[in-house]
Structure formats: structure tokens, C-alpha cells
Coordinates of C-alpha atoms and ligand atoms in Angstrom, one line a residue:
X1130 CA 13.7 -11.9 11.4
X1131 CA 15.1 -9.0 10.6
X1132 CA 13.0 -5.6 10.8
X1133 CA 14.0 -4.1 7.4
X1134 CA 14.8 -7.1 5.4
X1135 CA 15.1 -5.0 2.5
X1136 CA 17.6 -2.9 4.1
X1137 CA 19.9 -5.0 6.4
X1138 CA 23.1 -3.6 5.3
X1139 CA 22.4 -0.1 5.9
X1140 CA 25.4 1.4 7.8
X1141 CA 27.4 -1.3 7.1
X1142 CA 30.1 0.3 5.5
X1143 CA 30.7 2.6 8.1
X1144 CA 31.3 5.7 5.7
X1145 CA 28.9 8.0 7.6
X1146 CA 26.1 8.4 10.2
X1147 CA 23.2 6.9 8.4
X1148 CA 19.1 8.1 9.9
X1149 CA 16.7 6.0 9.8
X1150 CA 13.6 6.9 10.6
X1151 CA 10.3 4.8 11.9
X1152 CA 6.9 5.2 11.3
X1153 CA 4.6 3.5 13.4
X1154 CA 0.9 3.4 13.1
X1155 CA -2.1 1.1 12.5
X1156 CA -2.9 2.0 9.5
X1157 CA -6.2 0.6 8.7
X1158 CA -5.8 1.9 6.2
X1159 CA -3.0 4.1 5.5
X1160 CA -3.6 7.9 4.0
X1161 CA -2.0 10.4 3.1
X1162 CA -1.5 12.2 6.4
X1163 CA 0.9 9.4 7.2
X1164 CA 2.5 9.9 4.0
X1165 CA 3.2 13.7 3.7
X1166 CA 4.5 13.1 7.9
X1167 CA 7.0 10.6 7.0
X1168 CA 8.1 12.9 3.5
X1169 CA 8.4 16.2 5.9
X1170 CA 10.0 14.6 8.7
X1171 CA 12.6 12.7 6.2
X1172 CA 13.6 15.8 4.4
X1173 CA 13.6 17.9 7.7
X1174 CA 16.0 15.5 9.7
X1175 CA 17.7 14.0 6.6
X1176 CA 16.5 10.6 6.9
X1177 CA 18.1 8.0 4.5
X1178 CA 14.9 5.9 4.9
X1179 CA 11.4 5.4 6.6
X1180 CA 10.7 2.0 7.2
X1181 CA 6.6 1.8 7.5
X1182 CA 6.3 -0.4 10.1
X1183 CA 2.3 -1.5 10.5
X1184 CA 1.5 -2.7 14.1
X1185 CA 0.4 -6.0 15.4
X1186 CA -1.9 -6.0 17.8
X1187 CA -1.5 -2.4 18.5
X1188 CA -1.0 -1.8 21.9
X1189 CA -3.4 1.3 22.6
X1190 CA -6.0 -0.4 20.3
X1191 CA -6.6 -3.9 22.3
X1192 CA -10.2 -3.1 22.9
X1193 CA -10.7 -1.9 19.5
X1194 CA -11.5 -3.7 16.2
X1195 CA -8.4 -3.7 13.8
X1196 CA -8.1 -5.1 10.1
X1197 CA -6.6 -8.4 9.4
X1198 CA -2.6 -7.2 9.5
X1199 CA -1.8 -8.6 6.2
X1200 CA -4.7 -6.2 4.4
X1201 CA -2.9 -3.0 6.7
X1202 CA 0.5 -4.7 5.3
X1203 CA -0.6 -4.8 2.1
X1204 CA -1.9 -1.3 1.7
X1205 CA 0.8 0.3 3.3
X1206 CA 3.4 -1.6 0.5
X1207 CA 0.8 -0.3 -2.1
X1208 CA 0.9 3.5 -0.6
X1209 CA 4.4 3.5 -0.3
X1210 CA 5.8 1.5 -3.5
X1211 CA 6.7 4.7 -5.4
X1212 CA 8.9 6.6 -2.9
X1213 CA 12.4 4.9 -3.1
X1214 CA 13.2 6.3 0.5
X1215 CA 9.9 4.6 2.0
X1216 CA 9.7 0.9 2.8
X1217 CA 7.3 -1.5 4.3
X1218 CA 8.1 -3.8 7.3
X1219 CA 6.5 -6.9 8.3
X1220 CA 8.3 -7.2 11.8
X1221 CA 5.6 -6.0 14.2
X1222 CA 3.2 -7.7 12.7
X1223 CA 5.0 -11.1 12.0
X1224 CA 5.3 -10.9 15.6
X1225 CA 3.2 -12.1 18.5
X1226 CA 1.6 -10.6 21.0
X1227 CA 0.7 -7.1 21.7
X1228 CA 3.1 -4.3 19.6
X1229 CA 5.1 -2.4 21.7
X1230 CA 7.4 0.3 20.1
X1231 CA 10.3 -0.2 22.6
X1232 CA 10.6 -4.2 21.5
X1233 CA 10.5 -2.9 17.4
X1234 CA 13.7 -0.2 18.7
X1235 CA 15.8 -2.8 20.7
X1236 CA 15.7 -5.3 17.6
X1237 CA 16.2 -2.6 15.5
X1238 CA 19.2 -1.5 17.5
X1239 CA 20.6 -5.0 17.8
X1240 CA 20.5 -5.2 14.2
X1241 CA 22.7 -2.3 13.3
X1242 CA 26.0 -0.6 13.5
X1243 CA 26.1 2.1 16.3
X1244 CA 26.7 4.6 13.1
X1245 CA 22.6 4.7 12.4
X1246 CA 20.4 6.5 14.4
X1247 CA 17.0 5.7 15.2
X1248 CA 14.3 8.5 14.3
X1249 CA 10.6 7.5 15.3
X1250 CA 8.1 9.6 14.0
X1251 CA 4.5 10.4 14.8
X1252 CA 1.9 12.8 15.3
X1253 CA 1.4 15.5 17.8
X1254 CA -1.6 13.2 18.9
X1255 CA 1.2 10.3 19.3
X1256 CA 3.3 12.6 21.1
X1257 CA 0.8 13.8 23.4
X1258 CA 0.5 10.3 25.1
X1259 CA 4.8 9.2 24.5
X1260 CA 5.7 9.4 28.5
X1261 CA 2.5 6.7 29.1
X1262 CA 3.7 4.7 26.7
X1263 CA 5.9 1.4 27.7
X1264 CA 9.4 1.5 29.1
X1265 CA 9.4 5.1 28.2
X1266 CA 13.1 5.7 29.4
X1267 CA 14.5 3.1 27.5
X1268 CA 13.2 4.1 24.6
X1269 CA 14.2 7.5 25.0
X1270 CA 17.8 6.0 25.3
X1271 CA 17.6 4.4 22.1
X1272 CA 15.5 6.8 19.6
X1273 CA 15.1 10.3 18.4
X1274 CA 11.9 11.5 18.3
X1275 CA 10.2 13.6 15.5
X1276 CA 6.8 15.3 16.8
X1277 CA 4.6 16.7 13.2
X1278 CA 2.0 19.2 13.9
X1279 CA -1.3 17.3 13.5
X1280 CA -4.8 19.4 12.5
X1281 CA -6.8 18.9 16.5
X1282 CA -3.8 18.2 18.5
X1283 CA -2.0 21.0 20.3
X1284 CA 1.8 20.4 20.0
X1285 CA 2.7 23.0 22.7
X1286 CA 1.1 20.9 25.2
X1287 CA 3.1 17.9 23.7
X1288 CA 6.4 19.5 24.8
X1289 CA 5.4 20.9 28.0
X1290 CA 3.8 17.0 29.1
X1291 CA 7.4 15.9 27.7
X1292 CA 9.5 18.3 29.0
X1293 CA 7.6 17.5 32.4
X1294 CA 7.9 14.3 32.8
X1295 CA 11.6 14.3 33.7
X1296 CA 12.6 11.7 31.0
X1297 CA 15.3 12.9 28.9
X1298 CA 13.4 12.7 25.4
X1299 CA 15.0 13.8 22.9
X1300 CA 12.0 15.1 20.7
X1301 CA 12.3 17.2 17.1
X1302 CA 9.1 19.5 16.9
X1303 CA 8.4 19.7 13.0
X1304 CA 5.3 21.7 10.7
X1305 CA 3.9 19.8 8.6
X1306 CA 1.3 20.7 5.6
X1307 CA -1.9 20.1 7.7
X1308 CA -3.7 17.5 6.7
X1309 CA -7.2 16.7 9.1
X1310 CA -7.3 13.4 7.7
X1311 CA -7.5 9.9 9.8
X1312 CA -7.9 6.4 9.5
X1313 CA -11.0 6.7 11.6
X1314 CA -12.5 9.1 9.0
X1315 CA -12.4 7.0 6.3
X1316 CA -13.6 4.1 7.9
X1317 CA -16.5 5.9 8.5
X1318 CA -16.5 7.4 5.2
X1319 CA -16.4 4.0 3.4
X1320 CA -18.7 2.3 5.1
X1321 CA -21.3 5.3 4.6
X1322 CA -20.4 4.5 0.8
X1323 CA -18.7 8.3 1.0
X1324 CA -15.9 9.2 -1.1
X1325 CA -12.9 8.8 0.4
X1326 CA -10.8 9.9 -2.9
X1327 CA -7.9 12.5 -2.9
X1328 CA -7.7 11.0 1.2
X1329 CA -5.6 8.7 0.4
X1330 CA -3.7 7.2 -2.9
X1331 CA -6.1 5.5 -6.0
X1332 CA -4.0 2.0 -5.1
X1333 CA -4.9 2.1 -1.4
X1334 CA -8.8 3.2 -2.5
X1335 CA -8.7 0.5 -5.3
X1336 CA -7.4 -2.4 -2.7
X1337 CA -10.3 -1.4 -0.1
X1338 CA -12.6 -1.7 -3.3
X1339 CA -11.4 -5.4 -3.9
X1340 CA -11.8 -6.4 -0.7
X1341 CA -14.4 -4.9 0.5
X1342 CA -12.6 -3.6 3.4
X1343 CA -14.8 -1.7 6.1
X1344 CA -18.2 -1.6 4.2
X1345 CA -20.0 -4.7 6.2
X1346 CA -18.7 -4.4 10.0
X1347 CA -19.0 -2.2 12.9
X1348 CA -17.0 1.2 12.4
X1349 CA -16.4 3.7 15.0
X1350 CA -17.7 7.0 14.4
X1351 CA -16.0 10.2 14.3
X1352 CA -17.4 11.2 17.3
X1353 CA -15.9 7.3 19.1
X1354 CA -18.9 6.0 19.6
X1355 CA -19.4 2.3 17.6
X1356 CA -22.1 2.4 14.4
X1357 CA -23.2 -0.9 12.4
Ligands
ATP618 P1 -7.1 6.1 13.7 O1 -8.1 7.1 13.4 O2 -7.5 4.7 13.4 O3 -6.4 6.3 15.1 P2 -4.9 7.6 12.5 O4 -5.3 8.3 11.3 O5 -4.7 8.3 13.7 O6 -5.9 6.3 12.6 P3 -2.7 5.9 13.1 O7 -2.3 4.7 12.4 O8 -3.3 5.8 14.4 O9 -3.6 6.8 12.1 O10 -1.4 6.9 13.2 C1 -0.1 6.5 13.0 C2 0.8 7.7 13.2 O11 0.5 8.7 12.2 C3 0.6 8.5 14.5 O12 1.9 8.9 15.0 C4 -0.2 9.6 14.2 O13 0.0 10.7 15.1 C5 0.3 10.0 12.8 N1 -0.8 10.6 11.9 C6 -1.9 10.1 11.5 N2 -2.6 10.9 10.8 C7 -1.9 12.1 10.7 C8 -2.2 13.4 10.1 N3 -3.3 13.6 9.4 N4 -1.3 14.4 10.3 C9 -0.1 14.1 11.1 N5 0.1 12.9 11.7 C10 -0.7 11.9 11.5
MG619 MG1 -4.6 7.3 15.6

């Protein structure tokens, strides 16, 4: 399957470079932290698209509980219906096995013309961790990375671990609107029966509603440790 079904023919005419950028995450659920990242970084390094790309089983995350992927699919489609240069991809998580973001770049580069560049984005807290993460060299090879300042997360140290660890990333420092928002907050938030409003959009909010996402089981606290 292709990654970006919607999108297959992108650089296909072969009028001009073409950027697309990657955002990876688990997004259980998505918020708008995610959101206003993958809006800065777009307009900052011209991206023609951000493809919202949900993961499997998440590879930092084995030990953790994640939502079903088709409810993290589904809200990320709902968060991101409006923004004609955002779309939703089901290819890590049609996939099986653990997600690794060097197996999502080599399809995606096997599936275009060598005149679109790859941008993955994240978080400084992403960032902090990229030379751990798998087959780091090859996936410096293959992607530019964007590094958005994160509320908690020092970037600085971000670029001296990088620029230490000998492998030639090539990584885009960007400041972002801070936004001290995460996934893990309104998990917690929900299932205390907090508000989670103006966190993240009334469609993602409404879909957690319906399905009573992350009211009955265990969430982690804030603090890491596991409440019921
Ligand atoms: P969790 O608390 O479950 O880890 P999260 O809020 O960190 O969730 P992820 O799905 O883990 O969200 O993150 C996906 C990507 O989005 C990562 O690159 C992360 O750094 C980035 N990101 C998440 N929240 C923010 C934020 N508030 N500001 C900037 N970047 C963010
Ligand atoms: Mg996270």
C-alpha cells in the first residue's frame, strides 16, 4: 500500500522540488500541540504537505498501553480534515509489527520521484532521543529533520547530543508558539472527568465523548506513574 494514498502523484510531473513533510506520533489522541508543530514547521520550510502518519505499535511505547489504532486514525482525520495541506495516513498502522520511522521513510522514498524531499518533523522531546532511535544513519540519509521547540524540553541540548553523535543529521531548529500540552495530559485529564476543551479541537473532544475513550482504563499520570 501506498503511504499517502491520497497523494501518490505528488512530484510526478517533475516541474519543481516538491517537500513533504512527516509527522509522526502516537496520538492518543491528537491535540493541538501536534497541530500548530506541523502548521509552523510547514510554513517555515515550505512544505507542500504533512502527511499525519499515526503509529502502529509505537516503537518507544511497547510497554505502554496505546488506543486501538483505528480510534488514534480516526481522530487524527477528524483533527486534520480542515487544513487542505494536512493529510492522514494509514500506512504505519495498516502495518505489522512494531513502527519504526526508518521502514515509513524507505517506502516513502521508493514511492517517489527523487524531486521530493522528505521532512520529518517532531518535538524537541523527539529530537532529544533521534541518534537512539533505529538505523539512525540511514535515516539521516534519507530525511530532513525539523526540530520545534517544545514547553519542558531543552532544544540546545537537542543539537549538542546531535551534533555529537557523529551522524550527519541534517536537523532544521524551528520556534514554535509554545504550547505545554500532551497526549498524556489529557488522558489524565479525561479520565479525572477534567476539561480538556480549547486542548485540542471540539471534533477530536466530541469523538472521545462517543466512545468513551480513556474514562474506564488505567491512565498514566503526569508524573509516569500508572492510576486506575
Ligand atoms: P504522550 O504524552 O502520549 O507521549 P505527546 O503529547 O508527547 O503524547 P506524541 O504522539 O508522543 O504526543 O508526539 C508526537 C510528536 O509530536 C513528537 O515529535 C512530539 O515531540 C511532538 N509534540 C507533541 N506535543 C507537542 C507540543 N505540545 N509541542 C511541540 N511538539 C509536540
Ligand atoms: Mg510523547
Amino acid at each position: 500500500m501506498h503511504a499517502a494514498p491520497r497523494l501518490p502523484e505528488l512530484g510526478a510531473d517533475r516541474q519543481r522540488e516538491y517537500r513533504l513533510g512527516i509527522m509522526g506520533g502516537t496520538f492518543d489522541p491528537i491535540h493541538y500541540g501536534h497541530l500548530v508543530t506541523a502548521e509552523q514547521a510547514r510554513e517555515a520550510l515550505e512544505l507542500d504537505l504533512v502527511l499525519f502518519m499515526p503509529a502502529g505499535i509505537p516503537a518507544f511505547k511497547q510497554d505502554k498501553r496505546v488506543t486501538d489504532a483505528e480510534d488514534r486514525y480516526a481522530m487524527t482525520v477528524l483533527a486534520t480534515a480542515a487544513n487542505p495541506a494536512f493529510d492522514a495516513s494509514r500506512f504505519e498502522i495498516d502495518r505489522d509489527g512494531v513502527t519504526y520511522t526508518i521502514d515509513t521513510l524507505r517506502a516513502l522514498r521508493a514511492n517517489y520521484p527523487d524531486n521530493v524531499k522528505l521532512f520529518f518533523i517532531t518535538g524537541a522531546d523527539a529530537i532529544l532521543d533521534l541518534v537512539t532511535w533505529h538505523d539512525a544513519a540511514a535515516m539521516a540519509e534519507l530525511a530532513t529533520f525539523i526540530a520545534a521547540t517544545r514547553p519542558g524540553y531543552d532544544i540546545e541540548q537537542a543539537r549538542q547530543r546531535v551534533a555529537a553523535s557523529g551522524v550527519p543529521f541534517d536537523v532544521r531548529y524551528i520556534e514554535i508558539p509554545a504550547l505545554a500540552i500532551s497526549s498524556t495530559n489529557i488522558r489524565a485529564r479525561v479520565s479525572a472527568k477534567k476539561s480538556v476543551r480549547y486542548l485540542t479541537s471540539e471534533s477530536v473532544i466530541g469523538y472521545i465523548r462517543k466512545n468513551g475513550l480513556y474514562s474506564s482504563h488505567a491512565v498514566e499520570r503526569v508524573d509516569g506513574a500508572t492510576a486506575r
